[in-house]
Tab-separated table of C-alpha atoms and ligand atoms in Angstrom:
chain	number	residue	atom	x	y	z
I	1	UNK	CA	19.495	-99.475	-134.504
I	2	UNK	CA	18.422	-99.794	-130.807
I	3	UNK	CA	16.389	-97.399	-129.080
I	4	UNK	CA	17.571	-97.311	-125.828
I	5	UNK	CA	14.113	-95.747	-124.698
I	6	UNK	CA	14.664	-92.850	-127.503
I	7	UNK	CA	11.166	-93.825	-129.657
I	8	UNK	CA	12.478	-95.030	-133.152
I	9	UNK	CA	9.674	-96.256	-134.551
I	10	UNK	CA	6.924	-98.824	-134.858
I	11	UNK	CA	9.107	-102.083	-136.359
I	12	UNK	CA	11.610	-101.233	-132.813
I	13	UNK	CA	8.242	-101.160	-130.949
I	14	UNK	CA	6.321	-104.290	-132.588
I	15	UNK	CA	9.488	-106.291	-133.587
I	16	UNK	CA	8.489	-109.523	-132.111
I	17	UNK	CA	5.318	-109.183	-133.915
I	18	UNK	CA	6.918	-108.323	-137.065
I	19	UNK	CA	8.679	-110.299	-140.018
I	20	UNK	CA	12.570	-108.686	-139.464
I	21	UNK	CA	15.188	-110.281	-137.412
I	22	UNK	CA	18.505	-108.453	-135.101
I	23	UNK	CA	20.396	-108.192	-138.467
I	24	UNK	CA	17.787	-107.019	-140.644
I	25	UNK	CA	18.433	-103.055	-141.522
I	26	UNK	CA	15.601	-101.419	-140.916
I	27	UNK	CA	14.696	-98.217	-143.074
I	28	UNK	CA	12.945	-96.283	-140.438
I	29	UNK	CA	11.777	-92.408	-140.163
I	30	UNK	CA	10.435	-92.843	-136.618
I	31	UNK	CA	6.767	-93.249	-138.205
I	32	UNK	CA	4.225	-94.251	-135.615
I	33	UNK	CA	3.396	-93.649	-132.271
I	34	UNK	CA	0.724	-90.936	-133.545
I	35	UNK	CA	-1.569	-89.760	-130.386
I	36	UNK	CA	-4.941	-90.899	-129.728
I	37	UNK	CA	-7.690	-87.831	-129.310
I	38	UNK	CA	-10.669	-88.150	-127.830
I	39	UNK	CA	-13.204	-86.152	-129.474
I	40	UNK	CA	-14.493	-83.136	-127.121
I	41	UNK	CA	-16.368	-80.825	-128.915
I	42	UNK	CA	-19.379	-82.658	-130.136
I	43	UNK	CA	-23.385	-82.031	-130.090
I	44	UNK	CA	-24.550	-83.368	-126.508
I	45	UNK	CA	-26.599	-85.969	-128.049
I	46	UNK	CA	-23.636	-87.646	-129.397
I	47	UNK	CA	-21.395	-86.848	-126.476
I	48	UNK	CA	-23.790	-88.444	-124.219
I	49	UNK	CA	-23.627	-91.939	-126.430
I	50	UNK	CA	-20.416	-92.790	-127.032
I	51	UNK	CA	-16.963	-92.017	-126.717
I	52	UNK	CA	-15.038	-91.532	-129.729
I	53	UNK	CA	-11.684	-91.233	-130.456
I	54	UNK	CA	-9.525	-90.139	-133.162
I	55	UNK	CA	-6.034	-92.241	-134.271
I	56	UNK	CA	-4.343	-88.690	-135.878
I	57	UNK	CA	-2.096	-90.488	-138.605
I	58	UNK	CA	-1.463	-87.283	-140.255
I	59	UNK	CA	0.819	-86.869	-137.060
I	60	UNK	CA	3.481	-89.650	-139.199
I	61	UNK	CA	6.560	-88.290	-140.683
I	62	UNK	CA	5.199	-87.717	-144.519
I	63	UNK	CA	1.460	-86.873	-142.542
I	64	UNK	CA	-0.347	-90.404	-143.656
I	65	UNK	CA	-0.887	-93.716	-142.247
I	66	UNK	CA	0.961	-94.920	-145.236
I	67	UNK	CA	4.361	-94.434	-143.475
I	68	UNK	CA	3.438	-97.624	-141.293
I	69	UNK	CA	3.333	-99.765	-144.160
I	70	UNK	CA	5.943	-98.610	-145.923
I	71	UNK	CA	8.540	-98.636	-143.307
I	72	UNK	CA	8.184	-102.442	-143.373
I	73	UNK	CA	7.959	-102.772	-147.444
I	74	UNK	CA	11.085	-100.523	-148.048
I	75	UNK	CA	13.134	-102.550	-145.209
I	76	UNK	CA	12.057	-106.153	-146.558
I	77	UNK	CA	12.818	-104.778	-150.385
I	78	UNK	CA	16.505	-103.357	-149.238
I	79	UNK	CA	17.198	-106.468	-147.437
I	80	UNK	CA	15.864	-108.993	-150.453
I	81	UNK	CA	18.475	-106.229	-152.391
I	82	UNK	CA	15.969	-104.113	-154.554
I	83	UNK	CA	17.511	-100.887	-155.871
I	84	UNK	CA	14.001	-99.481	-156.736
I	85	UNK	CA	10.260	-99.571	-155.824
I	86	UNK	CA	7.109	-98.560	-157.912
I	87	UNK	CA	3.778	-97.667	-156.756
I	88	UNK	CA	0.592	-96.332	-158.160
I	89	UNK	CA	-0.910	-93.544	-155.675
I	90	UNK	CA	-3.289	-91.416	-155.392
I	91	UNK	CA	-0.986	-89.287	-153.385
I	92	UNK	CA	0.044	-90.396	-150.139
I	93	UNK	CA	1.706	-93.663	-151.079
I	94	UNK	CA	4.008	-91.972	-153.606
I	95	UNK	CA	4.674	-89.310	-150.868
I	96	UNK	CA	5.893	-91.958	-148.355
I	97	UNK	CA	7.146	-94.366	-150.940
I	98	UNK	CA	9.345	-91.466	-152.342
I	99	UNK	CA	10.389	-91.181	-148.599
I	100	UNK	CA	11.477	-94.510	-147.587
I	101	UNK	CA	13.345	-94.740	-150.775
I	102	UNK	CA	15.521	-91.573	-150.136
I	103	UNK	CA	16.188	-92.986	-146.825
I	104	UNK	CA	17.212	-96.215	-148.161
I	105	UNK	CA	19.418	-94.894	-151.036
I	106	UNK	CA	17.210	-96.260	-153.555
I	107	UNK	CA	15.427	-94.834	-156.557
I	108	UNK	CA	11.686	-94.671	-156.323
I	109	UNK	CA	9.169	-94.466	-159.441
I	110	UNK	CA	5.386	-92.896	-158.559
I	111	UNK	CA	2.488	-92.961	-160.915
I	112	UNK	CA	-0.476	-90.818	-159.873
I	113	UNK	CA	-3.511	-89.841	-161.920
I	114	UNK	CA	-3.883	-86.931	-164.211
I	115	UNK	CA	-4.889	-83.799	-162.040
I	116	UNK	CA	-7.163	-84.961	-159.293
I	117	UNK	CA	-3.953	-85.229	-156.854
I	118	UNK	CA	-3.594	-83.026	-153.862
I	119	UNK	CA	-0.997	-80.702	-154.152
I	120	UNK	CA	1.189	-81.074	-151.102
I	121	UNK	CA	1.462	-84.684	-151.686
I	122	UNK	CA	2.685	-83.735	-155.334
I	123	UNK	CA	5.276	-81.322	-154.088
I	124	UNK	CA	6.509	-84.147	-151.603
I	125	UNK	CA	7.030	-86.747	-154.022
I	126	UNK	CA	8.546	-84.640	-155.815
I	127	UNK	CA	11.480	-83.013	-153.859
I	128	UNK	CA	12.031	-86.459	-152.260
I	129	UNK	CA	13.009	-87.161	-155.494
I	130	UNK	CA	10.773	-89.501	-156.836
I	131	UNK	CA	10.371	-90.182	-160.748
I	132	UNK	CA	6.785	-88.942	-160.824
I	133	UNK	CA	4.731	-90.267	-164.025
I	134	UNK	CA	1.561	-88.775	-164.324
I	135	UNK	CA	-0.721	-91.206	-166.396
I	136	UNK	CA	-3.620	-90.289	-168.155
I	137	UNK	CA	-5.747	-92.057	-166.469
I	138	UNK	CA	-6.945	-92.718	-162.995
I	139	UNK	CA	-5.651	-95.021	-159.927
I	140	UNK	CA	-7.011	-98.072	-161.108
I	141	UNK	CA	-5.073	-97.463	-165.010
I	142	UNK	CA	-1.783	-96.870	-162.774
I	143	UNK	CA	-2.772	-99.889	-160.124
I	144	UNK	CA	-2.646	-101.869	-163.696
I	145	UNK	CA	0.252	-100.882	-164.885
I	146	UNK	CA	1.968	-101.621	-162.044
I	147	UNK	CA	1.438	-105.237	-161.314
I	148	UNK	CA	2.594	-105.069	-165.258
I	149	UNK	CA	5.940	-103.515	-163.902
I	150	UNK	CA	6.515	-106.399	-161.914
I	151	UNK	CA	7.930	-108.687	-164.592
I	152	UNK	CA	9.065	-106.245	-166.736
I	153	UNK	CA	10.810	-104.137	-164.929
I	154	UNK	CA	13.551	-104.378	-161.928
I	155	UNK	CA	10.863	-102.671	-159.432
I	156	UNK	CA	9.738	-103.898	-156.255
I	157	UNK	CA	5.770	-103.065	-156.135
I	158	UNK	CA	4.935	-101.224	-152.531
I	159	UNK	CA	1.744	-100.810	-152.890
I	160	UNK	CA	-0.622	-102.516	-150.622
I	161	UNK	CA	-0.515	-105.443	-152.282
I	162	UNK	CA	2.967	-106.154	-151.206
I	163	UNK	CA	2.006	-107.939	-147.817
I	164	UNK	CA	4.293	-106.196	-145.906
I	165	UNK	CA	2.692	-103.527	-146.032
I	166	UNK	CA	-0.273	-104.491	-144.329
I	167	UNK	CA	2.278	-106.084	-141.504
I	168	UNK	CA	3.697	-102.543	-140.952
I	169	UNK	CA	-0.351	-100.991	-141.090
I	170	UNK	CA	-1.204	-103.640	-138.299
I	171	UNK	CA	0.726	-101.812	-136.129
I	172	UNK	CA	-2.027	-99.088	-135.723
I	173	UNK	CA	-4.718	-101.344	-134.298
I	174	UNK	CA	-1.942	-102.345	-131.622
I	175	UNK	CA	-1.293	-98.744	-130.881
I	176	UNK	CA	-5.165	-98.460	-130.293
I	177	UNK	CA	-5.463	-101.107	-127.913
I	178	UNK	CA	-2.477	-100.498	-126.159
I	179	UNK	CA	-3.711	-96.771	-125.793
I	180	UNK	CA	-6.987	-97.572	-124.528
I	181	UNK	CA	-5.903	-100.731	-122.027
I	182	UNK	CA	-8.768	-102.706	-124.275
I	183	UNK	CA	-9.663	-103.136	-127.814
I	184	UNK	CA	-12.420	-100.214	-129.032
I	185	UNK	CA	-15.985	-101.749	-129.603
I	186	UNK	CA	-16.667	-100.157	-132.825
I	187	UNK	CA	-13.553	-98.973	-135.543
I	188	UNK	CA	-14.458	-96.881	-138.206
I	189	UNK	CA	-11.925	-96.269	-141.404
I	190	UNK	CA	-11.938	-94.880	-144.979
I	191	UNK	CA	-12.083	-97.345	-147.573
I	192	UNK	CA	-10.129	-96.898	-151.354
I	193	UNK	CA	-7.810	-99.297	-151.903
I	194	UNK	CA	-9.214	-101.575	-148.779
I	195	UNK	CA	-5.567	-102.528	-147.606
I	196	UNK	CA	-5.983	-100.255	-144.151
I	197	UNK	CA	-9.051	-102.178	-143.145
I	198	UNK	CA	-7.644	-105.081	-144.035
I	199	UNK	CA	-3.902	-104.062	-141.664
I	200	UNK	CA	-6.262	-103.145	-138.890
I	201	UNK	CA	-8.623	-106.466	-138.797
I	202	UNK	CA	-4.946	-108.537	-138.727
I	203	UNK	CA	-3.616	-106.511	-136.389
I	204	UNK	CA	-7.081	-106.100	-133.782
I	205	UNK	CA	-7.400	-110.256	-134.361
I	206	UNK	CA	-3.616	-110.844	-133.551
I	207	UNK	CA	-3.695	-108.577	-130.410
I	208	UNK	CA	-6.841	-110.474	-129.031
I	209	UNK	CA	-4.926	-113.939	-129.938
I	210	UNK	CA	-7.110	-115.050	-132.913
I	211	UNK	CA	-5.799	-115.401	-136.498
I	212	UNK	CA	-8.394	-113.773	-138.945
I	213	UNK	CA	-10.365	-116.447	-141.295
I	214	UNK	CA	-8.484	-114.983	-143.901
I	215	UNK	CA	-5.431	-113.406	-142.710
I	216	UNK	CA	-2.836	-110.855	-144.747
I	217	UNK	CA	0.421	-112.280	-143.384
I	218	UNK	CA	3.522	-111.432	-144.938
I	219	UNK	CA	5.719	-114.396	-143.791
I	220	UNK	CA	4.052	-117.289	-142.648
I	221	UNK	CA	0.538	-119.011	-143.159
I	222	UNK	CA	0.994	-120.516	-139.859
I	223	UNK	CA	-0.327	-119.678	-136.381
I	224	UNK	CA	1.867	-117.636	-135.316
I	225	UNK	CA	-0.193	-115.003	-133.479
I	226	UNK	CA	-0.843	-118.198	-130.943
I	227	UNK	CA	3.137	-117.676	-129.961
I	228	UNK	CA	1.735	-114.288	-127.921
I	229	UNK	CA	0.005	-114.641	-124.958
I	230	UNK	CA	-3.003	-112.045	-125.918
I	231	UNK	CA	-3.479	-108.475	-125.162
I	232	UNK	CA	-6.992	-107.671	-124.989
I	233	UNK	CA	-9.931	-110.375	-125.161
I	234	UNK	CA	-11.825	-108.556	-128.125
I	235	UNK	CA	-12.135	-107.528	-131.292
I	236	UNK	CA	-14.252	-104.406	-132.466
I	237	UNK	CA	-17.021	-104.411	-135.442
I	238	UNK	CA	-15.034	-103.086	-138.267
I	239	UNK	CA	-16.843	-100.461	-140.354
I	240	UNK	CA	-15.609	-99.092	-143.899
I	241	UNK	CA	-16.724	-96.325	-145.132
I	242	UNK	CA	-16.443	-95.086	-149.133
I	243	UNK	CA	-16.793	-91.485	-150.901
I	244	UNK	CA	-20.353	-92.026	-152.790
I	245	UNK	CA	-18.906	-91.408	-156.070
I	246	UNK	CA	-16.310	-94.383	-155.697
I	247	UNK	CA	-18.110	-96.787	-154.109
I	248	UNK	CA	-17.186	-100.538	-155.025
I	249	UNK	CA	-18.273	-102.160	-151.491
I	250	UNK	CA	-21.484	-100.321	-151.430
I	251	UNK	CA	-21.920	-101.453	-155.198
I	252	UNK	CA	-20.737	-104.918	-154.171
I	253	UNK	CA	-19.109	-104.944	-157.377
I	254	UNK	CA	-16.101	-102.759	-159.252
I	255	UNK	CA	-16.662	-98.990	-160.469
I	256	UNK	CA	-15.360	-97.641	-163.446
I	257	UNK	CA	-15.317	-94.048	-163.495
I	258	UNK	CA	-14.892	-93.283	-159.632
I	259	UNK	CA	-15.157	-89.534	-158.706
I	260	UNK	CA	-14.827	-87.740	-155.759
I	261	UNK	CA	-13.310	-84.418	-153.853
I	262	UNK	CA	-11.512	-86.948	-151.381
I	263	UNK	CA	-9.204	-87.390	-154.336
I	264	UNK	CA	-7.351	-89.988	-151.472
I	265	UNK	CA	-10.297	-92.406	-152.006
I	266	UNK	CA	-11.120	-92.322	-155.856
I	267	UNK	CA	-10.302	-95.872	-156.371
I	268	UNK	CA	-12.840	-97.999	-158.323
I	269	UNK	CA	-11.250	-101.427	-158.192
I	270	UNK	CA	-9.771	-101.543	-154.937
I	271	UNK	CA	-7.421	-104.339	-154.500
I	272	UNK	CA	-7.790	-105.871	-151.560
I	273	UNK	CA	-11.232	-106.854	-151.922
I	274	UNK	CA	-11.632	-109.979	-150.367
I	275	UNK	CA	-9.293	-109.607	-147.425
I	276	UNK	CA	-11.718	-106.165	-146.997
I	277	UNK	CA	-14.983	-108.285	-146.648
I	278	UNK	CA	-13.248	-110.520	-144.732
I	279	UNK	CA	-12.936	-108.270	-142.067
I	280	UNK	CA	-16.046	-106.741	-142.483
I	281	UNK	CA	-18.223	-110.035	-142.508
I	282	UNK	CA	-15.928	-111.914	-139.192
I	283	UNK	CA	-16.521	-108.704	-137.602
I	284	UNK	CA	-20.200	-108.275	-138.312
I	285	UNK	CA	-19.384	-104.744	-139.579
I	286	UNK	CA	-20.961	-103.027	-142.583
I	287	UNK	CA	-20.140	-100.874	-145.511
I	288	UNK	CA	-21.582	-96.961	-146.241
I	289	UNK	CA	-21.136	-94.155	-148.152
I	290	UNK	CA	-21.045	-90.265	-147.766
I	291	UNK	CA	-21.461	-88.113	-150.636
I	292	UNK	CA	-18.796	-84.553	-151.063
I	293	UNK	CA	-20.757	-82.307	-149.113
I	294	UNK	CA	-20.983	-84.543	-145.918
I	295	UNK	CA	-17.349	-85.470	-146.272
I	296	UNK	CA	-16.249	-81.557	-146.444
I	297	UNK	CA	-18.982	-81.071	-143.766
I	298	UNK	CA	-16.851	-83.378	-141.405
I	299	UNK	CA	-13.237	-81.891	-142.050
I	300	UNK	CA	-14.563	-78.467	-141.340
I	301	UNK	CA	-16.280	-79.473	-138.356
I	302	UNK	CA	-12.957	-81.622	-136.819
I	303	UNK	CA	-10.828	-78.376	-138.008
I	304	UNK	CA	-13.192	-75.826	-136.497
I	305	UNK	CA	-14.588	-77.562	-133.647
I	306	UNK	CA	-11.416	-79.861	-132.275
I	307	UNK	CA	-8.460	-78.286	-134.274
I	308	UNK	CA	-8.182	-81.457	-135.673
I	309	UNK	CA	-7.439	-80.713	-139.472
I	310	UNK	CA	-7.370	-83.987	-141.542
I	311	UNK	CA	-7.666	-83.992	-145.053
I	312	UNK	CA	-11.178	-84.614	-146.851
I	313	UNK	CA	-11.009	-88.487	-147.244
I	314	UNK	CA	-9.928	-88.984	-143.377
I	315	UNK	CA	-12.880	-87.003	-142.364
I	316	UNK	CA	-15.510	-89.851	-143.765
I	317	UNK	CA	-14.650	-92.328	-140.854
I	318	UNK	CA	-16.017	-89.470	-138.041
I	319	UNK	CA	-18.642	-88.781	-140.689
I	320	UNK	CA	-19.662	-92.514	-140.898
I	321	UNK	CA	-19.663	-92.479	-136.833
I	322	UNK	CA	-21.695	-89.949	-136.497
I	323	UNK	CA	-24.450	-91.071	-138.715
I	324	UNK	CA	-24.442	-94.724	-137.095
I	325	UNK	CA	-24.704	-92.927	-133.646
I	326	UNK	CA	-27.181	-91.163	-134.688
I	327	UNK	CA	-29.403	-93.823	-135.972
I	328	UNK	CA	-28.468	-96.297	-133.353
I	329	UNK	CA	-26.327	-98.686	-135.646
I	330	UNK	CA	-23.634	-97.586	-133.477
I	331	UNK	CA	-25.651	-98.470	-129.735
I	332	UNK	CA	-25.373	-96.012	-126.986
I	333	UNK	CA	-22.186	-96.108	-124.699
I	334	UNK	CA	-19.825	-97.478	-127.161
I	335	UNK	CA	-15.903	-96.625	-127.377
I	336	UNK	CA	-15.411	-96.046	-131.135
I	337	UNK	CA	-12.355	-95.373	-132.742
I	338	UNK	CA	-12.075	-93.377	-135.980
I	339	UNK	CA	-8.973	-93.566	-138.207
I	340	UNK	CA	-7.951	-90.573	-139.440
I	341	UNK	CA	-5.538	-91.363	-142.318
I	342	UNK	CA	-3.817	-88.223	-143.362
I	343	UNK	CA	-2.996	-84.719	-142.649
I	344	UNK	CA	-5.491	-81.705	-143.867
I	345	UNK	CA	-2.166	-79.876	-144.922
I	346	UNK	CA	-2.027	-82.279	-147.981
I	347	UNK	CA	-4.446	-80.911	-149.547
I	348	UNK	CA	-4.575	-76.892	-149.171
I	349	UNK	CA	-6.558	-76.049	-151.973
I	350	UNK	CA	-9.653	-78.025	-151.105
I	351	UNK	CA	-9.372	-76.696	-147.638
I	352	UNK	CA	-9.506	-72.908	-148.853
I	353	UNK	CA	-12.151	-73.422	-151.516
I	354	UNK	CA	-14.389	-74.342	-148.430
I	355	UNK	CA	-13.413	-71.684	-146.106
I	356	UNK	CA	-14.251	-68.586	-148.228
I	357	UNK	CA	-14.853	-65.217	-145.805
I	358	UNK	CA	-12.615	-66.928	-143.342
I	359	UNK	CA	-9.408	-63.848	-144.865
I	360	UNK	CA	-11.156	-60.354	-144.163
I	361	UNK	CA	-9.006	-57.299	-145.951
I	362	UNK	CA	-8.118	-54.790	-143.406
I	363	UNK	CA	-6.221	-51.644	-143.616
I	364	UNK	CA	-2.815	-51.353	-142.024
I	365	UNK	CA	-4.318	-49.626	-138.784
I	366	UNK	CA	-5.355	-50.316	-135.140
I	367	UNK	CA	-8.363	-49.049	-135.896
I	368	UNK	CA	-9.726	-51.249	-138.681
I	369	UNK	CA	-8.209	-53.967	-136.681
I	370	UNK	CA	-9.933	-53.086	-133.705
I	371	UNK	CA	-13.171	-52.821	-135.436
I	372	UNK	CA	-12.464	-56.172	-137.254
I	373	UNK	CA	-12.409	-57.862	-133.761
I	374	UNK	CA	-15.078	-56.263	-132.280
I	375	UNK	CA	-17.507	-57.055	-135.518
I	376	UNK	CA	-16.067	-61.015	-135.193
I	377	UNK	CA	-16.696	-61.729	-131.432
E	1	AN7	C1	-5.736	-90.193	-146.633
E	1	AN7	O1	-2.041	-93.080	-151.700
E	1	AN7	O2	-4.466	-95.444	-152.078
E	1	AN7	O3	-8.234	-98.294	-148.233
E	1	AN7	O4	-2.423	-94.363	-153.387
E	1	AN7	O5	-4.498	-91.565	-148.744
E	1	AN7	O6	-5.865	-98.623	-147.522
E	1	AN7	O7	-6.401	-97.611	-149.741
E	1	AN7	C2	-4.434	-93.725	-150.489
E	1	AN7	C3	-5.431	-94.175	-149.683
E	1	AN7	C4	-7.612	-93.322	-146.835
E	1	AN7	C5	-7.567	-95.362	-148.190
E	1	AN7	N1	-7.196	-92.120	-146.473
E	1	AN7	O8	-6.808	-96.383	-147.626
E	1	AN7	C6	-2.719	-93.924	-152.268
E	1	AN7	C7	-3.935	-94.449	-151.630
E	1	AN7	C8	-6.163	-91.532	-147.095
E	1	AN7	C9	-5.520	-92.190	-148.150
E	1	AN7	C10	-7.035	-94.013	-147.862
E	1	AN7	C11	-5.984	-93.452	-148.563
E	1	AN7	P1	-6.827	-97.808	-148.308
């Protein structure tokens, strides 16, 4: 498929930088491309500091950043000839995976926890037509399973520890850069699973022309980024922040029980581990946690001060910048960038449990209306 300047997604866009050649078919739903906001709305203090900027990913066709990587898994599994995929997810991924796999013709098999999944992501995997197994038991029982599934089943495994994902999630730190003519000093991103840290660091390193100490590359172990002449001549400090009930980095060790309203992020053993650390350590980032009630603090303050509505687990990476402004982690006159992973609409329930009073009953008059307006000014 060529574009002939008609956008048609990110593997047209990045191809050179990506593992697919003229003849491969790509499996494409124009993922992407999302915008890059900067924030406009926030306390002087903070305004005054640092610019920050938001990477909207619930702008991608199924409203995550998981579209990225699975554009690239789905194409490389349809052209190795898979006629199914299998991931665990705690919503999203089976959302896109279920996706992909309806645009490819193939059949696609989900398994998400028991309950503690956000309802629109249910109701996409499911009329995309996913076979959607709902374990009892969390992410990490399904995460298990899965890598099980691999020899005993004819399933091609997209989560993120397929690497091509991570090649297709790359793509978002080259959309930064090339958005802000330079690379951002500071980039702040939810951590569950850890692969999105880990896509970013590959793709920030490759941009600036230096191949990460450990690097997640799909198709060679070579130096290929050095085949580029590079595109900015920096990296930024890469800073992951958790959900306090499910926090494995913060713990520096694996959590069994994780818990947490950004049901997104309740993943105890997350799998890429040491390709997260990695990133965090070459870039001399850190690790932090935010419990419930600063994460829901954060979404309503995006929705209701930027009309920016991202779903709970999103809403930690502006949470996490805000504290490290604040305390000066962060230092004054910094471009940060904040990765907002997925859409707010995923999740409706959670945001109308923390909007209560925002529906006043009225009678079916221009009076009552009238004096509903006047009382809200
Ligand atoms: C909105 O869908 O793991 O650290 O199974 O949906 O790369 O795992 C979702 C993860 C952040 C964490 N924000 O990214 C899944 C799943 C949102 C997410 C993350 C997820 P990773």
């Amino acid at each position: 498929m060529s574009s002939g300047g008609h956008y048609v997604g990110l593997i047209d866009r990045y191809r050179a930088r990506l593992p697919v050649t003229d003849e491969t078919r790509i499996v494409s739903l124009s993922e992407g491309n999302t915008p890059l906001i900067e924030l406009q709305n926030l306390s002087n203090d903070v305004a005054r500091e640092c610019q920050i900027y938001v990477k909207f990913e619930g702008l991608n066709p199924t409203g995550s950043f998981k579209d990225r990587g699975m554009t690239m898994a789905v194409t490389q599994a349809l052209s190795e000839g898979a006629e199914a995929i299998i991931c665990a997810s705690t919503g999203n991924t089976s959302a896109s995976a279920a996706a992909y796999a309806a645009r490819a013709g193939m059949r696609s098999f989900v398994l998400i926890p028991d309950g503690k999944i956000a309802l629109g992501k249910l109701a996409q995997a499911m009329i995309q037509g996913a076979v959607v197994m709902q374990i009892q038991g969390n992410f990490d029982d399904g995460m298990r399973i899965v890598k099980e599934m691999a020899h005993a089943a004819p399933v091609t495994i997209v989560n993120s520890i397929n690497p091509y994902r991570l090649q297709g999630q790359k793509t978002a730190a080259f959309e930064i850069v090339d958005a802000l003519g330079r690379a951002p000093d500071y980039h702040c991103i939810p951590v569950g699973n850890a692969g999105n840290i880990s896509a970013y660091w590959t793709g920030f390193s490759e941009y600036a022309g230096v191949k990460p100490a450990t690097a997640a590359c799909a198709y060679c172990d070579t130096d290929c980024v050095f085949d580029f002449a590079p595109e900015c001549d920096s990296r930024p400090v890469m800073l992951g922040y958790q959900a306090a009930g499910s926090a494995p980095f913060i713990a520096g060790s694996m959590v069994d029980d994780p818990e947490t309203v950004a049901t997104a992020i309740r993943i105890g053993r997350p799998q890429s581990w040491d390709l997260a650390w990695a990133a965090s350590r070459e870039s001399g980032g850190w690790f932090d946690s935010f419990t419930d009630a600063e994460i829901l603090a954060t979404q309503k303050f995006l929705a209701s001060s930027e009309g920016l509505f991202c779903e709970p687990a999103s809403a930690i990476s502006v949470a996490g910048a805000l504290a490290d402004i604040a305390s000066g982690k962060i230092p004054a006159g910094s471009i940060v960038t904040c990765t907002l992973t997925g859409h707010g609409l995923k999740d409706p329930d959670t945001a109308i449990s923390q909007s209560a009073g925002g529906v006043i009953k009225v009678a079916a008059e221009s009076d009552a209306v009238k004096r509903a307006i006047l009382e809200n000014l």
